[in-house]
């Protein structure tokens, strides 16, 4: 039986992925870890305080639980990374190298590590960005993701470590707050809409970015990890896509449900990051190789969030 360890399990993605992994594999077989204190969102099950920059501590937890699979999510995200470039490099690189080295030394079954559309820079094709196109990012976060992809391919090719990766677009969920990325506006906007407030957007009205609803992100991750090994042909990281929209378009989708909702635009330093990224992504390799298919379009996502977010806010306030 596989035993799974999740790093950064209390983050925006980690909390939903951990809960779903516990549904599938049993709570006792999924060990949530983070440097923060645990919350109830990840559900019942083992939790360990673990800093991914501490290799000996990762080894200790792996031995304690006989871990065979790691979902390594802990990282500093794009906007926060620009504010602390040294920590971003250290956390995003040392954490990954620790996990890959341990996977090699202990012959672990499988590793998941997320990359990002931030690997692309201004010279990448903007629309339907292909799987293989220049990766010359202009952010430190993007630099760590490009280097990380190459480390994953290296550990697979040299040492046979079965590490799999996805280049996520901006992830949008309502169950937890985002961790300082450039696409966070697309989560905050729903909170303001439900509070009856005008939303001040830190991007310009027509900035299109690739995005994905959290349930699709969780689905893509688990499907990639469950796919037969011979289907995984890309060993850097797969492009994955679902939807692409501008702030004006997401506001329009919300206005279909809340007609009085208003948005205004006050672009800040995150506009520059967003402008360097693709508008939309070509993920045909993921669709062809292991059958990726997204479920949520913009309006379906908006309906789902506006239906469920009020309960989450009410619970948090009680
Ligand atoms: P997040 O910031 O919400 O969560 C990261 C978690 O890592 C936090 O709970 C934090 O406490 C923890 N952490 C920080 N430093 C740590 C350390 N030293 N040791 C252990 N844990 C530590 O991020 P997220 O949105 O959940 O993203 C998860 C992964 O997905 C990251 O690798 C990120 O780069 C990638 N990703 C996210 C998005 C997105 O839109 N959220 C898009 C592309 C890629």
mmCIF file of C-alpha atoms and ligand atoms in Angstrom:
data_model
loop_
_atom_site.group_PDB
_atom_site.id
_atom_site.type_symbol
_atom_site.label_atom_id
_atom_site.label_comp_id
_atom_site.label_asym_id
_atom_site.label_seq_id
_atom_site.Cartn_x
_atom_site.Cartn_y
_atom_site.Cartn_z
ATOM 1 C CA UNK A 1 0.000 0.000 0.000
ATOM 2 C CA UNK A 2 1.337 3.439 -0.945
ATOM 3 C CA UNK A 3 1.918 5.953 1.845
ATOM 4 C CA UNK A 4 1.720 9.576 0.760
ATOM 5 C CA UNK A 5 3.436 12.643 2.204
ATOM 6 C CA UNK A 6 2.283 16.140 1.193
ATOM 7 C CA UNK A 7 4.556 19.153 1.799
ATOM 8 C CA UNK A 8 2.982 22.623 2.000
ATOM 9 C CA UNK A 9 -0.260 20.776 2.774
ATOM 10 C CA UNK A 10 -1.945 23.794 4.376
ATOM 11 C CA UNK A 11 -1.621 25.976 1.282
ATOM 12 C CA UNK A 12 -4.288 26.890 -1.263
ATOM 13 C CA UNK A 13 -3.685 23.773 -3.358
ATOM 14 C CA UNK A 14 -2.369 21.532 -0.576
ATOM 15 C CA UNK A 15 -5.442 21.773 1.623
ATOM 16 C CA UNK A 16 -7.804 20.633 -1.157
ATOM 17 C CA UNK A 17 -5.411 18.062 -2.611
ATOM 18 C CA UNK A 18 -4.721 16.539 0.826
ATOM 19 C CA UNK A 19 -8.449 16.240 1.576
ATOM 20 C CA UNK A 20 -9.046 14.479 -1.777
ATOM 21 C CA UNK A 21 -6.034 12.156 -1.379
ATOM 22 C CA UNK A 22 -7.412 11.194 2.056
ATOM 23 C CA UNK A 23 -10.801 10.411 0.477
ATOM 24 C CA UNK A 24 -9.157 8.165 -2.091
ATOM 25 C CA UNK A 25 -6.343 6.463 -0.145
ATOM 26 C CA UNK A 26 -7.627 6.653 3.448
ATOM 27 C CA UNK A 27 -6.848 9.365 5.994
ATOM 28 C CA UNK A 28 -4.145 7.344 7.770
ATOM 29 C CA UNK A 29 -2.192 6.874 4.535
ATOM 30 C CA UNK A 30 -1.798 10.581 3.764
ATOM 31 C CA UNK A 31 0.619 12.528 5.981
ATOM 32 C CA UNK A 32 0.041 16.274 5.809
ATOM 33 C CA UNK A 33 3.069 18.466 6.587
ATOM 34 C CA UNK A 34 3.691 22.214 6.714
ATOM 35 C CA UNK A 35 5.520 24.855 8.754
ATOM 36 C CA UNK A 36 2.164 26.295 9.874
ATOM 37 C CA UNK A 37 -0.256 24.908 12.464
ATOM 38 C CA UNK A 38 -2.827 22.455 11.036
ATOM 39 C CA UNK A 39 -6.438 23.432 10.360
ATOM 40 C CA UNK A 40 -9.569 21.314 10.019
ATOM 41 C CA UNK A 41 -9.807 21.817 6.258
ATOM 42 C CA UNK A 42 -7.380 19.010 5.465
ATOM 43 C CA UNK A 43 -9.603 16.596 7.441
ATOM 44 C CA UNK A 44 -8.695 13.933 9.968
ATOM 45 C CA UNK A 45 -5.308 12.264 9.596
ATOM 46 C CA UNK A 46 -1.639 12.503 10.544
ATOM 47 C CA UNK A 47 0.066 15.901 10.557
ATOM 48 C CA UNK A 48 3.768 16.661 11.044
ATOM 49 C CA UNK A 49 5.512 19.994 11.341
ATOM 50 C CA UNK A 50 8.114 19.885 8.548
ATOM 51 C CA UNK A 51 10.367 22.487 6.948
ATOM 52 C CA UNK A 52 11.320 21.254 3.470
ATOM 53 C CA UNK A 53 14.706 22.973 3.722
ATOM 54 C CA UNK A 54 15.589 20.493 6.516
ATOM 55 C CA UNK A 55 16.549 17.264 4.710
ATOM 56 C CA UNK A 56 17.117 15.261 7.908
ATOM 57 C CA UNK A 57 13.606 16.107 9.107
ATOM 58 C CA UNK A 58 12.061 14.976 5.796
ATOM 59 C CA UNK A 59 13.951 11.676 6.142
ATOM 60 C CA UNK A 60 12.729 11.274 9.722
ATOM 61 C CA UNK A 61 9.066 11.713 8.724
ATOM 62 C CA UNK A 62 9.457 9.388 5.741
ATOM 63 C CA UNK A 63 10.900 6.685 7.977
ATOM 64 C CA UNK A 64 8.296 7.167 10.680
ATOM 65 C CA UNK A 65 5.390 6.583 8.267
ATOM 66 C CA UNK A 66 7.049 4.382 5.587
ATOM 67 C CA UNK A 67 6.272 7.001 2.956
ATOM 68 C CA UNK A 68 6.486 5.870 -0.688
ATOM 69 C CA UNK A 69 5.042 8.865 -2.593
ATOM 70 C CA UNK A 70 5.621 12.610 -2.078
ATOM 71 C CA UNK A 71 3.523 15.511 -3.358
ATOM 72 C CA UNK A 72 6.022 18.329 -2.890
ATOM 73 C CA UNK A 73 4.020 21.576 -2.938
ATOM 74 C CA UNK A 74 5.857 23.897 -0.512
ATOM 75 C CA UNK A 75 7.146 26.983 -2.346
ATOM 76 C CA UNK A 76 7.175 30.770 -2.336
ATOM 77 C CA UNK A 77 4.725 31.991 -4.995
ATOM 78 C CA UNK A 78 5.265 34.560 -7.741
ATOM 79 C CA UNK A 79 4.320 37.899 -6.146
ATOM 80 C CA UNK A 80 5.837 37.015 -2.751
ATOM 81 C CA UNK A 81 8.977 35.678 -4.417
ATOM 82 C CA UNK A 82 9.608 39.058 -6.080
ATOM 83 C CA UNK A 83 9.584 40.603 -2.584
ATOM 84 C CA UNK A 84 12.136 38.093 -1.218
ATOM 85 C CA UNK A 85 14.270 36.693 -4.009
ATOM 86 C CA UNK A 86 16.850 34.945 -1.813
ATOM 87 C CA UNK A 87 14.264 33.041 0.196
ATOM 88 C CA UNK A 88 12.423 32.166 -3.038
ATOM 89 C CA UNK A 89 15.548 30.613 -4.534
ATOM 90 C CA UNK A 90 16.464 28.785 -1.327
ATOM 91 C CA UNK A 91 13.005 27.440 -0.516
ATOM 92 C CA UNK A 92 11.983 26.545 -4.067
ATOM 93 C CA UNK A 93 15.327 24.938 -5.005
ATOM 94 C CA UNK A 94 16.639 23.390 -1.767
ATOM 95 C CA UNK A 95 13.204 21.965 -0.992
ATOM 96 C CA UNK A 96 12.959 20.271 -4.381
ATOM 97 C CA UNK A 97 16.550 18.994 -4.361
ATOM 98 C CA UNK A 98 16.047 17.558 -0.874
ATOM 99 C CA UNK A 99 12.927 15.698 -2.013
ATOM 100 C CA UNK A 100 14.498 14.425 -5.259
ATOM 101 C CA UNK A 101 17.685 13.285 -3.474
ATOM 102 C CA UNK A 102 15.681 11.417 -0.846
ATOM 103 C CA UNK A 103 13.523 9.814 -3.567
ATOM 104 C CA UNK A 104 16.715 8.562 -5.211
ATOM 105 C CA UNK A 105 18.398 7.403 -1.989
ATOM 106 C CA UNK A 106 15.311 5.658 -0.613
ATOM 107 C CA UNK A 107 14.070 4.427 -3.983
ATOM 108 C CA UNK A 108 10.637 6.029 -3.500
ATOM 109 C CA UNK A 109 7.817 5.011 -5.817
ATOM 110 C CA UNK A 110 6.788 8.433 -7.214
ATOM 111 C CA UNK A 111 7.115 12.206 -6.736
ATOM 112 C CA UNK A 112 4.807 15.048 -7.785
ATOM 113 C CA UNK A 113 6.151 18.592 -8.082
ATOM 114 C CA UNK A 114 4.222 21.538 -9.544
ATOM 115 C CA UNK A 115 5.725 23.882 -12.072
ATOM 116 C CA UNK A 116 3.853 26.907 -13.411
ATOM 117 C CA UNK A 117 3.035 28.971 -16.491
ATOM 118 C CA UNK A 118 5.577 31.349 -14.910
ATOM 119 C CA UNK A 119 8.296 29.373 -16.742
ATOM 120 C CA UNK A 120 7.305 31.369 -19.841
ATOM 121 C CA UNK A 121 8.617 34.875 -20.430
ATOM 122 C CA UNK A 122 7.886 37.659 -22.917
ATOM 123 C CA UNK A 123 9.495 35.780 -25.849
ATOM 124 C CA UNK A 124 7.176 32.750 -25.562
ATOM 125 C CA UNK A 125 4.237 32.520 -27.979
ATOM 126 C CA UNK A 126 1.491 34.389 -26.104
ATOM 127 C CA UNK A 127 -1.608 32.630 -27.405
ATOM 128 C CA UNK A 128 -1.904 28.846 -27.088
ATOM 129 C CA UNK A 129 1.657 28.702 -25.784
ATOM 130 C CA UNK A 130 3.058 25.346 -26.942
ATOM 131 C CA UNK A 131 4.613 22.677 -24.738
ATOM 132 C CA UNK A 132 8.012 23.405 -26.249
ATOM 133 C CA UNK A 133 8.773 27.095 -26.667
ATOM 134 C CA UNK A 134 11.433 29.370 -25.124
ATOM 135 C CA UNK A 135 11.363 29.419 -21.318
ATOM 136 C CA UNK A 136 13.041 32.712 -20.466
ATOM 137 C CA UNK A 137 11.123 33.995 -17.432
ATOM 138 C CA UNK A 138 11.572 37.504 -16.047
ATOM 139 C CA UNK A 139 10.584 36.613 -12.452
ATOM 140 C CA UNK A 140 12.613 34.822 -9.786
ATOM 141 C CA UNK A 141 9.652 32.470 -9.297
ATOM 142 C CA UNK A 142 9.801 31.568 -13.000
ATOM 143 C CA UNK A 143 13.567 31.025 -12.772
ATOM 144 C CA UNK A 144 13.049 28.557 -9.899
ATOM 145 C CA UNK A 145 10.365 26.709 -11.878
ATOM 146 C CA UNK A 146 12.526 26.432 -15.041
ATOM 147 C CA UNK A 147 15.461 25.138 -12.966
ATOM 148 C CA UNK A 148 13.130 22.795 -11.068
ATOM 149 C CA UNK A 149 11.783 21.302 -14.304
ATOM 150 C CA UNK A 150 15.317 20.573 -15.441
ATOM 151 C CA UNK A 151 16.146 18.936 -12.087
ATOM 152 C CA UNK A 152 13.072 16.719 -12.438
ATOM 153 C CA UNK A 153 14.085 15.595 -15.933
ATOM 154 C CA UNK A 154 17.682 15.061 -14.714
ATOM 155 C CA UNK A 155 16.662 12.862 -11.774
ATOM 156 C CA UNK A 156 14.369 10.835 -14.048
ATOM 157 C CA UNK A 157 16.952 10.383 -16.819
ATOM 158 C CA UNK A 158 20.020 9.822 -14.615
ATOM 159 C CA UNK A 159 18.596 7.995 -11.620
ATOM 160 C CA UNK A 160 15.184 6.702 -12.728
ATOM 161 C CA UNK A 161 13.260 8.772 -10.142
ATOM 162 C CA UNK A 162 9.621 8.711 -11.328
ATOM 163 C CA UNK A 163 8.953 12.417 -10.827
ATOM 164 C CA UNK A 164 5.930 13.941 -12.585
ATOM 165 C CA UNK A 165 5.034 17.568 -12.991
ATOM 166 C CA UNK A 166 2.373 19.983 -14.272
ATOM 167 C CA UNK A 167 2.720 23.615 -15.297
ATOM 168 C CA UNK A 168 -0.352 24.885 -13.481
ATOM 169 C CA UNK A 169 -2.068 28.045 -14.641
ATOM 170 C CA UNK A 170 -3.532 30.385 -11.962
ATOM 171 C CA UNK A 171 -5.513 28.239 -9.522
ATOM 172 C CA UNK A 172 -8.888 29.467 -8.283
ATOM 173 C CA UNK A 173 -10.550 27.951 -5.230
ATOM 174 C CA UNK A 174 -12.984 29.166 -2.588
ATOM 175 C CA UNK A 175 -12.025 26.888 0.313
ATOM 176 C CA UNK A 176 -8.826 28.695 1.328
ATOM 177 C CA UNK A 177 -7.120 31.985 0.646
ATOM 178 C CA UNK A 178 -4.351 32.191 -1.949
ATOM 179 C CA UNK A 179 -0.700 32.494 -0.957
ATOM 180 C CA UNK A 180 0.630 35.565 -2.773
ATOM 181 C CA UNK A 181 0.460 34.801 -6.494
ATOM 182 C CA UNK A 182 -0.259 37.069 -9.466
ATOM 183 C CA UNK A 183 -3.592 35.387 -10.182
ATOM 184 C CA UNK A 184 -4.914 35.843 -6.605
ATOM 185 C CA UNK A 185 -7.248 38.614 -7.809
ATOM 186 C CA UNK A 186 -9.486 35.942 -9.353
ATOM 187 C CA UNK A 187 -10.154 34.552 -5.844
ATOM 188 C CA UNK A 188 -10.467 37.904 -4.016
ATOM 189 C CA UNK A 189 -12.991 39.160 -6.565
ATOM 190 C CA UNK A 190 -15.618 36.617 -5.416
ATOM 191 C CA UNK A 191 -15.176 37.634 -1.751
ATOM 192 C CA UNK A 192 -15.757 41.307 -2.627
ATOM 193 C CA UNK A 193 -18.717 40.490 -4.881
ATOM 194 C CA UNK A 194 -20.449 38.563 -2.086
ATOM 195 C CA UNK A 195 -19.666 41.328 0.438
ATOM 196 C CA UNK A 196 -21.399 43.840 -1.880
ATOM 197 C CA UNK A 197 -18.174 45.827 -2.279
ATOM 198 C CA UNK A 198 -16.534 47.309 -5.371
ATOM 199 C CA UNK A 199 -13.490 45.226 -6.314
ATOM 200 C CA UNK A 200 -10.228 47.041 -6.951
ATOM 201 C CA UNK A 201 -8.243 44.883 -9.383
ATOM 202 C CA UNK A 202 -4.431 44.990 -9.394
ATOM 203 C CA UNK A 203 -4.367 44.014 -13.096
ATOM 204 C CA UNK A 204 -5.648 45.934 -16.134
ATOM 205 C CA UNK A 205 -9.116 45.119 -17.486
ATOM 206 C CA UNK A 206 -7.860 43.272 -20.588
ATOM 207 C CA UNK A 207 -5.057 41.139 -19.075
ATOM 208 C CA UNK A 208 -5.882 37.596 -20.180
ATOM 209 C CA UNK A 209 -4.300 34.791 -18.139
ATOM 210 C CA UNK A 210 -4.644 30.998 -18.170
ATOM 211 C CA UNK A 211 -6.598 29.813 -15.117
ATOM 212 C CA UNK A 212 -8.032 26.610 -13.647
ATOM 213 C CA UNK A 213 -10.686 25.850 -11.039
ATOM 214 C CA UNK A 214 -9.236 24.072 -8.004
ATOM 215 C CA UNK A 215 -11.263 20.889 -8.450
ATOM 216 C CA UNK A 216 -9.811 20.570 -11.973
ATOM 217 C CA UNK A 217 -6.302 21.191 -10.573
ATOM 218 C CA UNK A 218 -6.768 18.407 -8.007
ATOM 219 C CA UNK A 219 -8.205 16.113 -10.703
ATOM 220 C CA UNK A 220 -5.306 16.774 -13.119
ATOM 221 C CA UNK A 221 -2.740 16.110 -10.384
ATOM 222 C CA UNK A 222 -4.244 12.821 -9.256
ATOM 223 C CA UNK A 223 -4.822 11.619 -12.841
ATOM 224 C CA UNK A 224 -1.201 12.388 -13.765
ATOM 225 C CA UNK A 225 0.043 10.506 -10.699
ATOM 226 C CA UNK A 226 -2.234 7.515 -11.380
ATOM 227 C CA UNK A 227 -1.313 7.243 -15.087
ATOM 228 C CA UNK A 228 0.739 4.254 -16.252
ATOM 229 C CA UNK A 229 4.431 5.128 -16.432
ATOM 230 C CA UNK A 230 4.710 4.552 -20.199
ATOM 231 C CA UNK A 231 2.097 7.260 -20.820
ATOM 232 C CA UNK A 232 4.259 9.955 -19.209
ATOM 233 C CA UNK A 233 6.348 11.221 -22.086
ATOM 234 C CA UNK A 234 7.186 14.725 -20.824
ATOM 235 C CA UNK A 235 9.646 14.565 -17.933
ATOM 236 C CA UNK A 236 10.197 18.292 -17.448
ATOM 237 C CA UNK A 237 6.595 19.401 -16.873
ATOM 238 C CA UNK A 238 3.308 19.154 -18.789
ATOM 239 C CA UNK A 239 1.368 22.227 -19.931
ATOM 240 C CA UNK A 240 -2.155 21.926 -18.482
ATOM 241 C CA UNK A 241 -4.990 24.288 -19.235
ATOM 242 C CA UNK A 242 -8.665 24.825 -18.588
ATOM 243 C CA UNK A 243 -9.877 28.408 -19.066
ATOM 244 C CA UNK A 244 -8.409 31.774 -19.962
ATOM 245 C CA UNK A 245 -10.054 35.106 -19.093
ATOM 246 C CA UNK A 246 -9.463 38.800 -18.367
ATOM 247 C CA UNK A 247 -10.534 40.689 -15.204
ATOM 248 C CA UNK A 248 -13.319 42.238 -17.295
ATOM 249 C CA UNK A 249 -14.586 38.797 -18.325
ATOM 250 C CA UNK A 250 -14.615 37.332 -14.793
ATOM 251 C CA UNK A 251 -16.434 40.478 -13.601
ATOM 252 C CA UNK A 252 -18.977 39.930 -16.405
ATOM 253 C CA UNK A 253 -19.457 36.325 -15.311
ATOM 254 C CA UNK A 254 -20.126 37.479 -11.714
ATOM 255 C CA UNK A 255 -22.521 40.193 -12.935
ATOM 256 C CA UNK A 256 -24.705 37.483 -14.519
ATOM 257 C CA UNK A 257 -25.412 36.367 -10.918
ATOM 258 C CA UNK A 258 -24.901 39.668 -9.043
ATOM 259 C CA UNK A 259 -25.903 42.452 -11.498
ATOM 260 C CA UNK A 260 -24.879 45.313 -9.146
ATOM 261 C CA UNK A 261 -21.286 44.097 -8.799
ATOM 262 C CA UNK A 262 -18.679 46.691 -9.790
ATOM 263 C CA UNK A 263 -14.963 46.474 -10.570
ATOM 264 C CA UNK A 264 -12.293 49.181 -10.906
ATOM 265 C CA UNK A 265 -8.690 48.854 -12.046
ATOM 266 C CA UNK A 266 -5.562 49.951 -10.162
ATOM 267 C CA UNK A 267 -2.664 48.003 -11.695
ATOM 268 C CA UNK A 268 0.414 47.577 -9.470
ATOM 269 C CA UNK A 269 3.758 45.696 -9.746
ATOM 270 C CA UNK A 270 1.879 42.463 -10.449
ATOM 271 C CA UNK A 271 0.768 43.828 -13.845
ATOM 272 C CA UNK A 272 4.340 43.517 -15.076
ATOM 273 C CA UNK A 273 4.486 39.870 -13.971
ATOM 274 C CA UNK A 274 1.124 39.108 -15.613
ATOM 275 C CA UNK A 275 2.133 40.865 -18.853
ATOM 276 C CA UNK A 276 5.172 38.589 -19.143
ATOM 277 C CA UNK A 277 3.019 35.424 -18.994
ATOM 278 C CA UNK A 278 0.969 33.691 -21.728
ATOM 279 C CA UNK A 279 -2.694 34.534 -22.448
ATOM 280 C CA UNK A 280 -3.604 30.886 -22.993
ATOM 281 C CA UNK A 281 -1.896 27.496 -23.086
ATOM 282 C CA UNK A 282 -1.781 24.593 -25.549
ATOM 283 C CA UNK A 283 -2.039 21.449 -23.423
ATOM 284 C CA UNK A 284 -2.550 18.922 -26.214
ATOM 285 C CA UNK A 285 0.401 16.802 -24.996
ATOM 286 C CA UNK A 286 -1.340 16.233 -21.620
ATOM 287 C CA UNK A 287 -4.662 15.544 -23.364
ATOM 288 C CA UNK A 288 -3.094 13.057 -25.807
ATOM 289 C CA UNK A 289 -0.598 11.329 -23.495
ATOM 290 C CA UNK A 290 -2.684 10.649 -20.373
ATOM 291 C CA UNK A 291 -6.176 11.852 -21.281
ATOM 292 C CA UNK A 292 -6.394 15.216 -19.486
ATOM 293 C CA UNK A 293 -9.822 16.904 -19.783
ATOM 294 C CA UNK A 294 -11.022 19.865 -17.726
ATOM 295 C CA UNK A 295 -14.557 20.132 -16.400
ATOM 296 C CA UNK A 296 -15.133 23.775 -15.395
ATOM 297 C CA UNK A 297 -15.514 26.764 -17.715
ATOM 298 C CA UNK A 298 -15.727 30.344 -16.394
ATOM 299 C CA UNK A 299 -19.500 30.531 -15.798
ATOM 300 C CA UNK A 300 -19.691 27.040 -14.271
ATOM 301 C CA UNK A 301 -16.854 27.968 -11.900
ATOM 302 C CA UNK A 302 -18.515 31.283 -10.960
ATOM 303 C CA UNK A 303 -21.827 29.528 -10.189
ATOM 304 C CA UNK A 304 -20.076 26.938 -8.041
ATOM 305 C CA UNK A 305 -18.053 29.510 -6.091
ATOM 306 C CA UNK A 306 -20.953 31.910 -5.497
ATOM 307 C CA UNK A 307 -23.055 28.959 -4.275
ATOM 308 C CA UNK A 308 -20.453 27.543 -1.861
ATOM 309 C CA UNK A 309 -18.296 30.459 -0.699
ATOM 310 C CA UNK A 310 -20.969 31.976 1.623
ATOM 311 C CA UNK A 311 -20.921 28.764 3.745
ATOM 312 C CA UNK A 312 -17.115 28.890 3.991
ATOM 313 C CA UNK A 313 -17.169 32.561 5.044
ATOM 314 C CA UNK A 314 -19.961 31.906 7.578
ATOM 315 C CA UNK A 315 -18.038 28.976 9.081
ATOM 316 C CA UNK A 316 -14.823 31.026 9.315
ATOM 317 C CA UNK A 317 -16.655 33.842 11.118
ATOM 318 C CA UNK A 318 -18.496 31.615 13.611
HETATM 319 P P1 LIG B 1 0.532 28.454 -0.918
HETATM 320 O O1 LIG B 1 1.450 29.615 -0.748
HETATM 321 O O2 LIG B 1 -0.924 28.655 -0.708
HETATM 322 O O3 LIG B 1 1.013 27.255 0.017
HETATM 323 C C1 LIG B 1 2.362 26.939 0.225
HETATM 324 C C2 LIG B 1 2.462 26.242 1.576
HETATM 325 O O4 LIG B 1 3.843 25.946 1.794
HETATM 326 C C3 LIG B 1 1.983 27.095 2.742
HETATM 327 O O5 LIG B 1 1.026 26.393 3.520
HETATM 328 C C4 LIG B 1 3.255 27.386 3.533
HETATM 329 O O6 LIG B 1 3.029 27.467 4.942
HETATM 330 C C5 LIG B 1 4.110 26.190 3.173
HETATM 331 N N1 LIG B 1 5.539 26.459 3.340
HETATM 332 C C6 LIG B 1 6.205 27.628 3.172
HETATM 333 N N2 LIG B 1 7.498 27.486 3.465
HETATM 334 C C7 LIG B 1 7.677 26.182 3.811
HETATM 335 C C8 LIG B 1 8.791 25.408 4.216
HETATM 336 N N3 LIG B 1 10.011 25.963 4.339
HETATM 337 N N4 LIG B 1 8.594 24.097 4.484
HETATM 338 C C9 LIG B 1 7.378 23.539 4.379
HETATM 339 N N5 LIG B 1 6.275 24.228 4.028
HETATM 340 C C10 LIG B 1 6.422 25.529 3.734
HETATM 341 O O7 LIG B 1 0.813 27.855 -2.387
HETATM 342 P P2 LIG B 1 -0.185 27.003 -3.308
HETATM 343 O O8 LIG B 1 -1.005 27.967 -4.091
HETATM 344 O O9 LIG B 1 -0.869 25.966 -2.524
HETATM 345 O O10 LIG B 1 0.869 26.357 -4.317
HETATM 346 C C11 LIG B 1 1.355 25.047 -4.146
HETATM 347 C C12 LIG B 1 2.328 24.741 -5.262
HETATM 348 O O11 LIG B 1 1.684 24.898 -6.526
HETATM 349 C C13 LIG B 1 3.572 25.631 -5.293
HETATM 350 O O12 LIG B 1 4.694 24.865 -5.658
HETATM 351 C C14 LIG B 1 3.260 26.628 -6.371
HETATM 352 O O13 LIG B 1 4.425 27.135 -6.961
HETATM 353 C C15 LIG B 1 2.455 25.779 -7.335
HETATM 354 N N6 LIG B 1 1.570 26.594 -8.175
HETATM 355 C C16 LIG B 1 0.512 27.261 -7.619
HETATM 356 C C17 LIG B 1 -0.281 28.058 -8.442
HETATM 357 C C18 LIG B 1 -1.442 28.831 -7.877
HETATM 358 O O14 LIG B 1 -2.106 29.563 -8.623
HETATM 359 N N7 LIG B 1 -1.753 28.707 -6.588
HETATM 360 C C19 LIG B 1 -0.018 28.147 -9.819
HETATM 361 C C20 LIG B 1 1.082 27.465 -10.341
HETATM 362 C C21 LIG B 1 1.867 26.661 -9.520
#
